[in-house]
Amino acid sequence: MMGSGRMKNVSLTTVNGIGTGTGSAGTGDAAQPAGEGQPVGEGQPAGEGQRPGAGRAGAAVRRTELAAFLRSRRERINPEDVGLPVGTRRRTAGLRREELAQLAGVGVTWYTWLEQGRPINASVQVLDAIARTLSLDTIERAHLFRLADVPGAAGPADCPECPLPPEVQRILDALPYPACVTTERFDLLVWNQIYAALFPRLVESPPSERNTLLSCLTGPSCCSPMPEQDKYSTTLVAQLRAAYGRHIGDPAWTHFIRRLEALSPTFAAIWAAHDVAQPASHTKRFRHPAFGAITTKSTSFAVTAVPGARMVIYTPDDPQSERAIARLAAGEGLTDRFPCWNAHDPQRLRLTPVAD
């Protein structure tokens, strides 16, 4: 079988958390560095991504979890490991709050408030500095950002820190049909070469743009592999709306939807209709520059390594499509492109993210 598609955890562009300002709690701290954060009123949002349905109780629980998590991570850092003297007057294990704040380059008062579970804003840059100082791994960093309610996850998948097992790619490569794995937000994670032959623009896009819905909504129709692009978009948006119900208030999901609304009037109109749908087997039509129309049935299976991810397989639905896909599986036509390909080279095109 031919070589595999790339296995990557991809990322959509996210925005920084909100909050700059100063802080004082009677400790004599200097003004806080820009971007560190500031206190907000109890029950008010501590950043744009706060879950609207969580309310005061939900926000308080999240802050309590964040405080406990930070304390536990701080206490496991040995002072000598970060170049500090051990000393003889330490009553507890790990770093002191002021030591961690100094190493991370943040104000002592601000970090103390954060670890006390106070309602303050935090930026991506500052949380990253804390994560580095605490030597957090990928899973811990993602957990920190979720607890802080800041869209700073490294990837677009709902579990970007959950890598796909290598056997998933082997399964894709062994299939004689186009196949891929996507997340609930339609971020493309892995694929086989038959799929890549049908969707060259998508798989060759930068990782942050490798999203099937985004490509469908913003890609040029002249070289789209989907002749029924509008119909396909409507189906995907309805599925996205149903999935969004499980992620209401999630900063990454909120930002992704806002971005699509800004990039695509079509998406904004379909999204406003509130239609919902679940992934199901249905007929999907493609076109290939060498082999013409290809009609398939799509079937999806859950991939439990990444929550919400599923493998989608497109089986041919008529003899002509069977022959076309068989030729692709044999290595024919993999690099054929529509005449307008050079004008729409994804390596040269970049979509501008929405600014907050």
mmCIF file of C-alpha atoms in Angstrom:
data_model
loop_
_atom_site.group_PDB
_atom_site.id
_atom_site.type_symbol
_atom_site.label_atom_id
_atom_site.label_comp_id
_atom_site.label_asym_id
_atom_site.label_seq_id
_atom_site.Cartn_x
_atom_site.Cartn_y
_atom_site.Cartn_z
ATOM 1 C CA MET A 1 0.000 0.000 0.000
ATOM 2 C CA MET A 2 1.187 3.513 -0.663
ATOM 3 C CA GLY A 3 2.720 5.811 1.943
ATOM 4 C CA SER A 4 0.674 7.204 4.745
ATOM 5 C CA GLY A 5 -0.834 10.585 5.343
ATOM 6 C CA ARG A 6 0.752 12.632 8.056
ATOM 7 C CA MET A 7 -0.196 11.883 11.620
ATOM 8 C CA LYS A 8 -0.246 15.129 13.477
ATOM 9 C CA ASN A 9 -2.177 16.821 16.172
ATOM 10 C CA VAL A 10 -3.096 19.980 14.373
ATOM 11 C CA SER A 11 -3.995 23.322 15.638
ATOM 12 C CA LEU A 12 -6.411 26.094 14.846
ATOM 13 C CA THR A 13 -5.242 29.630 15.577
ATOM 14 C CA THR A 14 -6.460 30.806 19.007
ATOM 15 C CA VAL A 15 -6.576 34.192 20.650
ATOM 16 C CA ASN A 16 -4.942 35.387 23.840
ATOM 17 C CA GLY A 17 -6.777 35.565 27.100
ATOM 18 C CA ILE A 18 -7.926 39.032 28.107
ATOM 19 C CA GLY A 19 -6.614 41.023 31.010
ATOM 20 C CA THR A 20 -3.958 43.531 31.837
ATOM 21 C CA GLY A 21 -3.628 45.720 34.807
ATOM 22 C CA THR A 22 -2.200 46.128 38.259
ATOM 23 C CA GLY A 23 -2.856 44.477 41.521
ATOM 24 C CA SER A 24 -2.208 45.008 45.189
ATOM 25 C CA ALA A 25 -3.210 43.005 48.195
ATOM 26 C CA GLY A 26 -1.269 44.839 50.821
ATOM 27 C CA THR A 27 1.935 42.977 50.094
ATOM 28 C CA GLY A 28 3.790 45.859 48.557
ATOM 29 C CA ASP A 29 3.938 44.272 45.119
ATOM 30 C CA ALA A 30 4.848 46.502 42.228
ATOM 31 C CA ALA A 31 2.440 47.044 39.350
ATOM 32 C CA GLN A 32 1.689 43.843 37.533
ATOM 33 C CA PRO A 33 3.292 43.302 34.115
ATOM 34 C CA ALA A 34 0.990 43.920 31.179
ATOM 35 C CA GLY A 35 -1.076 40.899 30.247
ATOM 36 C CA GLU A 36 -0.898 39.230 33.648
ATOM 37 C CA GLY A 37 -4.449 39.804 34.675
ATOM 38 C CA GLN A 38 -6.646 41.749 37.010
ATOM 39 C CA PRO A 39 -9.378 40.945 39.496
ATOM 40 C CA VAL A 40 -12.950 41.069 38.344
ATOM 41 C CA GLY A 41 -16.187 41.221 40.244
ATOM 42 C CA GLU A 42 -17.432 37.995 41.798
ATOM 43 C CA GLY A 43 -19.619 36.165 39.309
ATOM 44 C CA GLN A 44 -18.476 38.303 36.369
ATOM 45 C CA PRO A 45 -16.670 36.675 33.463
ATOM 46 C CA ALA A 46 -12.949 36.245 34.033
ATOM 47 C CA GLY A 47 -12.300 36.236 30.314
ATOM 48 C CA GLU A 48 -14.163 36.169 27.049
ATOM 49 C CA GLY A 49 -14.270 32.399 26.892
ATOM 50 C CA GLN A 50 -16.107 31.869 30.204
ATOM 51 C CA ARG A 51 -18.899 29.353 29.929
ATOM 52 C CA PRO A 52 -22.145 31.331 29.874
ATOM 53 C CA GLY A 53 -24.113 28.495 31.413
ATOM 54 C CA ALA A 54 -21.664 27.901 34.248
ATOM 55 C CA GLY A 55 -22.654 30.939 36.325
ATOM 56 C CA ARG A 56 -21.125 31.888 39.639
ATOM 57 C CA ALA A 57 -21.087 28.377 41.080
ATOM 58 C CA GLY A 58 -19.447 26.804 38.033
ATOM 59 C CA ALA A 59 -16.798 29.528 37.816
ATOM 60 C CA ALA A 60 -16.042 29.176 41.515
ATOM 61 C CA VAL A 61 -15.608 25.403 41.220
ATOM 62 C CA ARG A 62 -13.263 25.831 38.287
ATOM 63 C CA ARG A 63 -11.169 28.421 40.164
ATOM 64 C CA THR A 64 -10.986 26.130 43.199
ATOM 65 C CA GLU A 65 -9.738 23.290 41.002
ATOM 66 C CA LEU A 66 -7.220 25.623 39.368
ATOM 67 C CA ALA A 67 -5.891 26.751 42.752
ATOM 68 C CA ALA A 68 -5.483 23.186 43.996
ATOM 69 C CA PHE A 69 -3.835 22.094 40.762
ATOM 70 C CA LEU A 70 -1.296 24.939 40.858
ATOM 71 C CA ARG A 71 -0.412 24.235 44.480
ATOM 72 C CA SER A 72 0.109 20.541 43.780
ATOM 73 C CA ARG A 73 2.354 21.236 40.795
ATOM 74 C CA ARG A 74 4.349 23.898 42.667
ATOM 75 C CA GLU A 75 4.974 21.571 45.610
ATOM 76 C CA ARG A 76 6.584 18.921 43.418
ATOM 77 C CA ILE A 77 9.314 21.271 42.071
ATOM 78 C CA ASN A 78 12.600 20.903 43.932
ATOM 79 C CA PRO A 79 14.285 24.282 44.485
ATOM 80 C CA GLU A 80 17.681 22.899 43.506
ATOM 81 C CA ASP A 81 16.251 21.741 40.174
ATOM 82 C CA VAL A 82 15.600 25.369 39.202
ATOM 83 C CA GLY A 83 18.849 26.758 40.584
ATOM 84 C CA LEU A 84 17.587 27.872 43.998
ATOM 85 C CA PRO A 85 19.256 27.042 47.328
ATOM 86 C CA VAL A 86 17.460 24.421 49.382
ATOM 87 C CA GLY A 87 17.898 26.295 52.655
ATOM 88 C CA THR A 88 17.005 25.076 56.129
ATOM 89 C CA ARG A 89 13.837 27.054 56.862
ATOM 90 C CA ARG A 90 11.468 25.461 54.377
ATOM 91 C CA ARG A 91 8.403 24.112 56.128
ATOM 92 C CA THR A 92 6.814 22.600 53.012
ATOM 93 C CA ALA A 93 8.073 20.813 49.950
ATOM 94 C CA GLY A 94 8.559 22.523 46.641
ATOM 95 C CA LEU A 95 8.814 26.157 45.654
ATOM 96 C CA ARG A 96 7.405 29.087 47.548
ATOM 97 C CA ARG A 97 4.794 31.187 45.743
ATOM 98 C CA GLU A 98 7.141 34.150 45.476
ATOM 99 C CA GLU A 99 9.865 31.945 44.017
ATOM 100 C CA LEU A 100 7.579 30.565 41.355
ATOM 101 C CA ALA A 101 6.291 34.037 40.505
ATOM 102 C CA GLN A 102 9.847 35.322 40.127
ATOM 103 C CA LEU A 103 10.885 32.410 37.928
ATOM 104 C CA ALA A 104 7.789 32.814 35.744
ATOM 105 C CA GLY A 105 8.185 36.587 35.528
ATOM 106 C CA VAL A 106 4.803 37.428 37.041
ATOM 107 C CA GLY A 107 3.802 39.508 40.025
ATOM 108 C CA VAL A 108 3.741 37.797 43.411
ATOM 109 C CA THR A 109 0.383 39.288 44.347
ATOM 110 C CA TRP A 110 -1.208 38.277 41.056
ATOM 111 C CA TYR A 111 0.077 34.710 41.293
ATOM 112 C CA THR A 112 -1.055 34.492 44.927
ATOM 113 C CA TRP A 113 -4.559 35.553 43.896
ATOM 114 C CA LEU A 114 -4.537 32.950 41.127
ATOM 115 C CA GLU A 115 -3.522 30.208 43.541
ATOM 116 C CA GLN A 116 -6.120 31.400 46.051
ATOM 117 C CA GLY A 117 -8.852 30.882 43.487
ATOM 118 C CA ARG A 118 -9.717 34.557 43.130
ATOM 119 C CA PRO A 119 -11.600 35.657 39.969
ATOM 120 C CA ILE A 120 -8.824 37.200 37.880
ATOM 121 C CA ASN A 121 -8.022 37.318 34.182
ATOM 122 C CA ALA A 122 -5.075 35.482 32.681
ATOM 123 C CA SER A 123 -3.360 35.710 29.320
ATOM 124 C CA VAL A 124 -2.025 32.881 27.203
ATOM 125 C CA GLN A 125 1.531 34.212 27.547
ATOM 126 C CA VAL A 126 1.427 34.305 31.336
ATOM 127 C CA LEU A 127 -0.145 30.871 31.677
ATOM 128 C CA ASP A 128 2.496 29.546 29.303
ATOM 129 C CA ALA A 129 5.208 31.049 31.533
ATOM 130 C CA ILE A 130 3.687 29.383 34.587
ATOM 131 C CA ALA A 131 3.363 26.082 32.731
ATOM 132 C CA ARG A 132 7.025 26.182 31.716
ATOM 133 C CA THR A 133 8.153 27.051 35.236
ATOM 134 C CA LEU A 134 6.097 24.201 36.672
ATOM 135 C CA SER A 135 7.469 21.847 33.981
ATOM 136 C CA LEU A 136 3.958 20.841 32.992
ATOM 137 C CA ASP A 137 3.645 18.186 30.323
ATOM 138 C CA THR A 138 1.190 18.466 27.429
ATOM 139 C CA ILE A 139 -1.725 16.970 29.315
ATOM 140 C CA GLU A 140 -1.119 19.145 32.378
ATOM 141 C CA ARG A 141 -0.758 22.301 30.274
ATOM 142 C CA ALA A 142 -4.053 21.663 28.508
ATOM 143 C CA HIS A 143 -5.685 21.025 31.900
ATOM 144 C CA LEU A 144 -4.279 24.315 33.237
ATOM 145 C CA PHE A 145 -5.726 26.271 30.316
ATOM 146 C CA ARG A 146 -9.117 24.609 30.646
ATOM 147 C CA LEU A 147 -9.288 25.374 34.364
ATOM 148 C CA ALA A 148 -8.248 28.984 33.674
ATOM 149 C CA ASP A 149 -10.923 29.158 30.937
ATOM 150 C CA VAL A 150 -8.402 30.471 28.418
ATOM 151 C CA PRO A 151 -8.245 29.233 24.787
ATOM 152 C CA GLY A 152 -4.647 28.100 24.868
ATOM 153 C CA ALA A 153 -4.799 24.431 23.972
ATOM 154 C CA ALA A 154 -2.071 23.413 21.564
ATOM 155 C CA GLY A 155 -4.377 21.813 19.055
ATOM 156 C CA PRO A 156 -7.895 21.941 17.678
ATOM 157 C CA ALA A 157 -8.948 18.521 18.804
ATOM 158 C CA ASP A 158 -11.041 18.320 21.946
ATOM 159 C CA CYS A 159 -8.172 16.373 23.432
ATOM 160 C CA PRO A 160 -5.103 17.754 21.642
ATOM 161 C CA GLU A 161 -2.832 16.081 24.160
ATOM 162 C CA CYS A 162 -4.266 12.661 23.265
ATOM 163 C CA PRO A 163 -2.179 11.285 20.380
ATOM 164 C CA LEU A 164 -3.686 8.828 17.949
ATOM 165 C CA PRO A 165 -2.155 5.351 18.218
ATOM 166 C CA PRO A 166 0.094 4.560 15.228
ATOM 167 C CA GLU A 167 -2.102 1.623 14.302
ATOM 168 C CA VAL A 168 -4.842 4.078 13.291
ATOM 169 C CA GLN A 169 -2.670 5.275 10.419
ATOM 170 C CA ARG A 170 -1.876 1.683 9.494
ATOM 171 C CA ILE A 171 -5.586 0.906 9.297
ATOM 172 C CA LEU A 172 -6.173 3.913 7.046
ATOM 173 C CA ASP A 173 -3.315 2.940 4.747
ATOM 174 C CA ALA A 174 -4.596 -0.621 4.462
ATOM 175 C CA LEU A 175 -8.060 0.479 3.340
ATOM 176 C CA PRO A 176 -8.736 0.472 -0.430
ATOM 177 C CA TYR A 177 -11.079 3.464 -0.037
ATOM 178 C CA PRO A 178 -10.658 7.154 0.862
ATOM 179 C CA ALA A 179 -10.584 7.459 4.636
ATOM 180 C CA CYS A 180 -9.622 9.936 7.346
ATOM 181 C CA VAL A 181 -10.013 10.740 11.038
ATOM 182 C CA THR A 182 -11.613 14.011 12.107
ATOM 183 C CA THR A 183 -12.671 15.611 15.378
ATOM 184 C CA GLU A 184 -16.125 16.853 16.312
ATOM 185 C CA ARG A 185 -15.066 20.248 14.958
ATOM 186 C CA PHE A 186 -13.988 18.581 11.684
ATOM 187 C CA ASP A 187 -10.292 19.123 12.285
ATOM 188 C CA LEU A 188 -8.502 16.670 10.011
ATOM 189 C CA LEU A 189 -6.080 14.560 12.056
ATOM 190 C CA VAL A 190 -4.893 11.779 9.719
ATOM 191 C CA TRP A 191 -5.768 10.402 6.295
ATOM 192 C CA ASN A 192 -4.669 7.969 3.601
ATOM 193 C CA GLN A 193 -3.343 8.779 0.144
ATOM 194 C CA ILE A 194 -6.601 8.052 -1.654
ATOM 195 C CA TYR A 195 -8.261 10.698 0.509
ATOM 196 C CA ALA A 196 -5.339 13.059 -0.171
ATOM 197 C CA ALA A 197 -5.831 12.568 -3.925
ATOM 198 C CA LEU A 198 -9.409 13.834 -3.577
ATOM 199 C CA PHE A 199 -8.610 16.614 -1.086
ATOM 200 C CA PRO A 200 -5.111 17.871 -2.005
ATOM 201 C CA ARG A 201 -5.839 21.458 -1.024
ATOM 202 C CA LEU A 202 -7.053 20.413 2.418
ATOM 203 C CA VAL A 203 -4.195 18.058 3.314
ATOM 204 C CA GLU A 204 -1.538 20.472 2.006
ATOM 205 C CA SER A 205 -2.923 23.406 3.979
ATOM 206 C CA PRO A 206 -1.093 24.641 7.092
ATOM 207 C CA PRO A 207 -2.048 22.601 10.169
ATOM 208 C CA SER A 208 -4.097 25.466 11.620
ATOM 209 C CA GLU A 209 -6.277 25.498 8.474
ATOM 210 C CA ARG A 210 -6.632 21.725 8.059
ATOM 211 C CA ASN A 211 -10.340 21.593 8.814
ATOM 212 C CA THR A 212 -12.868 20.055 6.447
ATOM 213 C CA LEU A 213 -15.652 22.528 7.262
ATOM 214 C CA LEU A 214 -13.331 25.516 6.983
ATOM 215 C CA SER A 215 -12.060 24.253 3.625
ATOM 216 C CA CYS A 216 -15.570 23.606 2.361
ATOM 217 C CA LEU A 217 -16.761 27.086 3.327
ATOM 218 C CA THR A 218 -13.779 29.110 2.147
ATOM 219 C CA GLY A 219 -12.171 27.025 -0.612
ATOM 220 C CA PRO A 220 -12.642 27.977 -4.271
ATOM 221 C CA SER A 221 -15.475 26.050 -5.895
ATOM 222 C CA CYS A 222 -13.621 25.684 -9.209
ATOM 223 C CA CYS A 223 -11.225 23.102 -7.784
ATOM 224 C CA SER A 224 -13.361 21.780 -4.964
ATOM 225 C CA PRO A 225 -13.664 17.988 -4.900
ATOM 226 C CA MET A 226 -17.313 18.425 -3.898
ATOM 227 C CA PRO A 227 -19.667 19.536 -6.695
ATOM 228 C CA GLU A 228 -22.423 19.917 -4.088
ATOM 229 C CA GLN A 229 -20.352 22.139 -1.830
ATOM 230 C CA ASP A 230 -23.289 24.176 -0.459
ATOM 231 C CA LYS A 231 -25.273 21.056 0.404
ATOM 232 C CA TYR A 232 -22.239 19.529 2.061
ATOM 233 C CA SER A 233 -21.639 22.709 4.096
ATOM 234 C CA THR A 234 -25.217 22.679 5.367
ATOM 235 C CA THR A 235 -24.860 19.100 6.583
ATOM 236 C CA LEU A 236 -21.548 19.758 8.314
ATOM 237 C CA VAL A 237 -22.789 22.917 10.050
ATOM 238 C CA ALA A 238 -25.853 21.058 11.356
ATOM 239 C CA GLN A 239 -23.547 18.375 12.771
ATOM 240 C CA LEU A 240 -21.309 21.059 14.270
ATOM 241 C CA ARG A 241 -24.332 22.689 15.921
ATOM 242 C CA ALA A 242 -25.293 19.371 17.547
ATOM 243 C CA ALA A 243 -21.719 18.813 18.771
ATOM 244 C CA TYR A 244 -21.538 22.389 20.074
ATOM 245 C CA GLY A 245 -24.317 21.559 22.510
ATOM 246 C CA ARG A 246 -21.779 19.391 24.335
ATOM 247 C CA HIS A 247 -19.186 22.179 24.431
ATOM 248 C CA ILE A 248 -21.157 25.355 25.110
ATOM 249 C CA GLY A 249 -18.862 27.952 26.630
ATOM 250 C CA ASP A 250 -15.656 26.113 25.722
ATOM 251 C CA PRO A 251 -13.259 28.919 24.684
ATOM 252 C CA ALA A 252 -11.743 26.966 21.783
ATOM 253 C CA TRP A 253 -15.176 26.136 20.363
ATOM 254 C CA THR A 254 -16.422 29.697 20.849
ATOM 255 C CA HIS A 255 -13.439 31.112 19.020
ATOM 256 C CA PHE A 256 -13.736 28.597 16.173
ATOM 257 C CA ILE A 257 -17.390 29.456 15.594
ATOM 258 C CA ARG A 258 -16.736 33.189 15.764
ATOM 259 C CA ARG A 259 -13.961 32.757 13.229
ATOM 260 C CA LEU A 260 -16.203 30.892 10.796
ATOM 261 C CA GLU A 261 -18.945 33.507 11.196
ATOM 262 C CA ALA A 262 -16.453 36.228 10.272
ATOM 263 C CA LEU A 263 -14.954 34.296 7.352
ATOM 264 C CA SER A 264 -18.144 32.935 5.799
ATOM 265 C CA PRO A 265 -21.567 34.597 5.453
ATOM 266 C CA THR A 266 -22.821 31.163 4.393
ATOM 267 C CA PHE A 267 -21.777 29.682 7.699
ATOM 268 C CA ALA A 268 -23.285 32.584 9.646
ATOM 269 C CA ALA A 269 -26.645 32.095 7.922
ATOM 270 C CA ILE A 270 -26.712 28.307 8.399
ATOM 271 C CA TRP A 271 -25.543 28.604 12.002
ATOM 272 C CA ALA A 272 -28.295 31.114 12.793
ATOM 273 C CA ALA A 273 -30.917 28.590 11.624
ATOM 274 C CA HIS A 274 -30.046 26.289 14.562
ATOM 275 C CA ASP A 275 -30.501 23.116 12.510
ATOM 276 C CA VAL A 276 -28.882 20.052 14.079
ATOM 277 C CA ALA A 277 -27.868 16.655 12.733
ATOM 278 C CA GLN A 278 -25.824 13.653 13.797
ATOM 279 C CA PRO A 279 -23.155 11.943 11.683
ATOM 280 C CA ALA A 280 -24.822 9.214 9.621
ATOM 281 C CA SER A 281 -24.156 7.138 6.557
ATOM 282 C CA HIS A 282 -25.181 9.078 3.489
ATOM 283 C CA THR A 283 -24.341 9.508 -0.173
ATOM 284 C CA LYS A 284 -21.464 11.863 -0.888
ATOM 285 C CA ARG A 285 -20.349 12.866 -4.362
ATOM 286 C CA PHE A 286 -16.818 13.866 -5.307
ATOM 287 C CA ARG A 287 -15.041 14.738 -8.512
ATOM 288 C CA HIS A 288 -11.498 14.005 -9.582
ATOM 289 C CA PRO A 289 -9.630 15.839 -12.390
ATOM 290 C CA ALA A 290 -8.724 12.559 -14.136
ATOM 291 C CA PHE A 291 -11.538 10.185 -13.200
ATOM 292 C CA GLY A 292 -14.549 12.488 -13.089
ATOM 293 C CA ALA A 293 -17.547 11.956 -10.804
ATOM 294 C CA ILE A 294 -17.195 9.569 -7.862
ATOM 295 C CA THR A 295 -20.226 8.621 -5.760
ATOM 296 C CA THR A 296 -19.656 7.130 -2.319
ATOM 297 C CA LYS A 297 -21.375 6.163 0.893
ATOM 298 C CA SER A 298 -19.762 7.602 3.997
ATOM 299 C CA THR A 299 -19.567 5.534 7.158
ATOM 300 C CA SER A 300 -18.005 6.659 10.428
ATOM 301 C CA PHE A 301 -16.632 4.863 13.484
ATOM 302 C CA ALA A 302 -15.605 6.272 16.852
ATOM 303 C CA VAL A 303 -11.879 6.567 17.571
ATOM 304 C CA THR A 304 -11.747 6.507 21.341
ATOM 305 C CA ALA A 305 -8.134 7.708 21.664
ATOM 306 C CA VAL A 306 -9.364 11.263 21.010
ATOM 307 C CA PRO A 307 -12.757 12.134 22.535
ATOM 308 C CA GLY A 308 -15.267 12.905 19.802
ATOM 309 C CA ALA A 309 -12.975 11.786 16.971
ATOM 310 C CA ARG A 310 -14.228 9.407 14.312
ATOM 311 C CA MET A 311 -12.876 7.562 11.311
ATOM 312 C CA VAL A 312 -14.786 8.297 8.116
ATOM 313 C CA ILE A 313 -14.595 5.820 5.228
ATOM 314 C CA TYR A 314 -16.001 6.513 1.749
ATOM 315 C CA THR A 315 -17.005 3.332 -0.092
ATOM 316 C CA PRO A 316 -17.834 3.539 -3.826
ATOM 317 C CA ASP A 317 -21.546 3.400 -4.625
ATOM 318 C CA ASP A 318 -21.566 2.432 -8.306
ATOM 319 C CA PRO A 319 -19.343 0.532 -10.771
ATOM 320 C CA GLN A 320 -17.783 3.641 -12.301
ATOM 321 C CA SER A 321 -16.863 4.976 -8.841
ATOM 322 C CA GLU A 322 -15.529 1.543 -7.887
ATOM 323 C CA ARG A 323 -13.194 1.607 -10.886
ATOM 324 C CA ALA A 324 -12.061 5.183 -10.213
ATOM 325 C CA ILE A 325 -11.226 4.523 -6.561
ATOM 326 C CA ALA A 326 -9.489 1.248 -7.495
ATOM 327 C CA ARG A 327 -7.233 3.192 -9.864
ATOM 328 C CA LEU A 328 -6.454 5.711 -7.120
ATOM 329 C CA ALA A 329 -5.689 2.840 -4.749
ATOM 330 C CA ALA A 330 -3.321 1.453 -7.392
ATOM 331 C CA GLY A 331 -1.430 4.766 -7.409
ATOM 332 C CA GLU A 332 -2.918 6.309 -10.557
ATOM 333 C CA GLY A 333 -3.988 9.955 -10.628
ATOM 334 C CA LEU A 334 -2.705 10.773 -7.153
ATOM 335 C CA THR A 335 -1.028 13.994 -8.276
ATOM 336 C CA ASP A 336 -3.543 15.096 -10.917
ATOM 337 C CA ARG A 337 -4.936 18.566 -10.255
ATOM 338 C CA PHE A 338 -7.632 20.804 -11.700
ATOM 339 C CA PRO A 339 -6.367 23.500 -14.138
ATOM 340 C CA CYS A 340 -6.806 26.281 -11.568
ATOM 341 C CA TRP A 341 -4.645 24.516 -8.961
ATOM 342 C CA ASN A 342 -1.623 26.816 -9.274
ATOM 343 C CA ALA A 343 -3.789 29.876 -8.678
ATOM 344 C CA HIS A 344 -5.054 28.383 -5.426
ATOM 345 C CA ASP A 345 -1.892 26.764 -4.097
ATOM 346 C CA PRO A 346 -2.596 26.231 -0.373
ATOM 347 C CA GLN A 347 1.074 26.677 0.444
ATOM 348 C CA ARG A 348 0.786 30.315 -0.631
ATOM 349 C CA LEU A 349 -2.679 31.067 0.720
ATOM 350 C CA ARG A 350 -3.269 31.907 4.346
ATOM 351 C CA LEU A 351 -6.552 32.706 6.061
ATOM 352 C CA THR A 352 -6.461 35.588 8.500
ATOM 353 C CA PRO A 353 -7.670 34.696 11.994
ATOM 354 C CA VAL A 354 -10.323 36.826 13.631
ATOM 355 C CA ALA A 355 -8.941 39.390 16.043
ATOM 356 C CA ASP A 356 -10.645 39.777 19.370
#
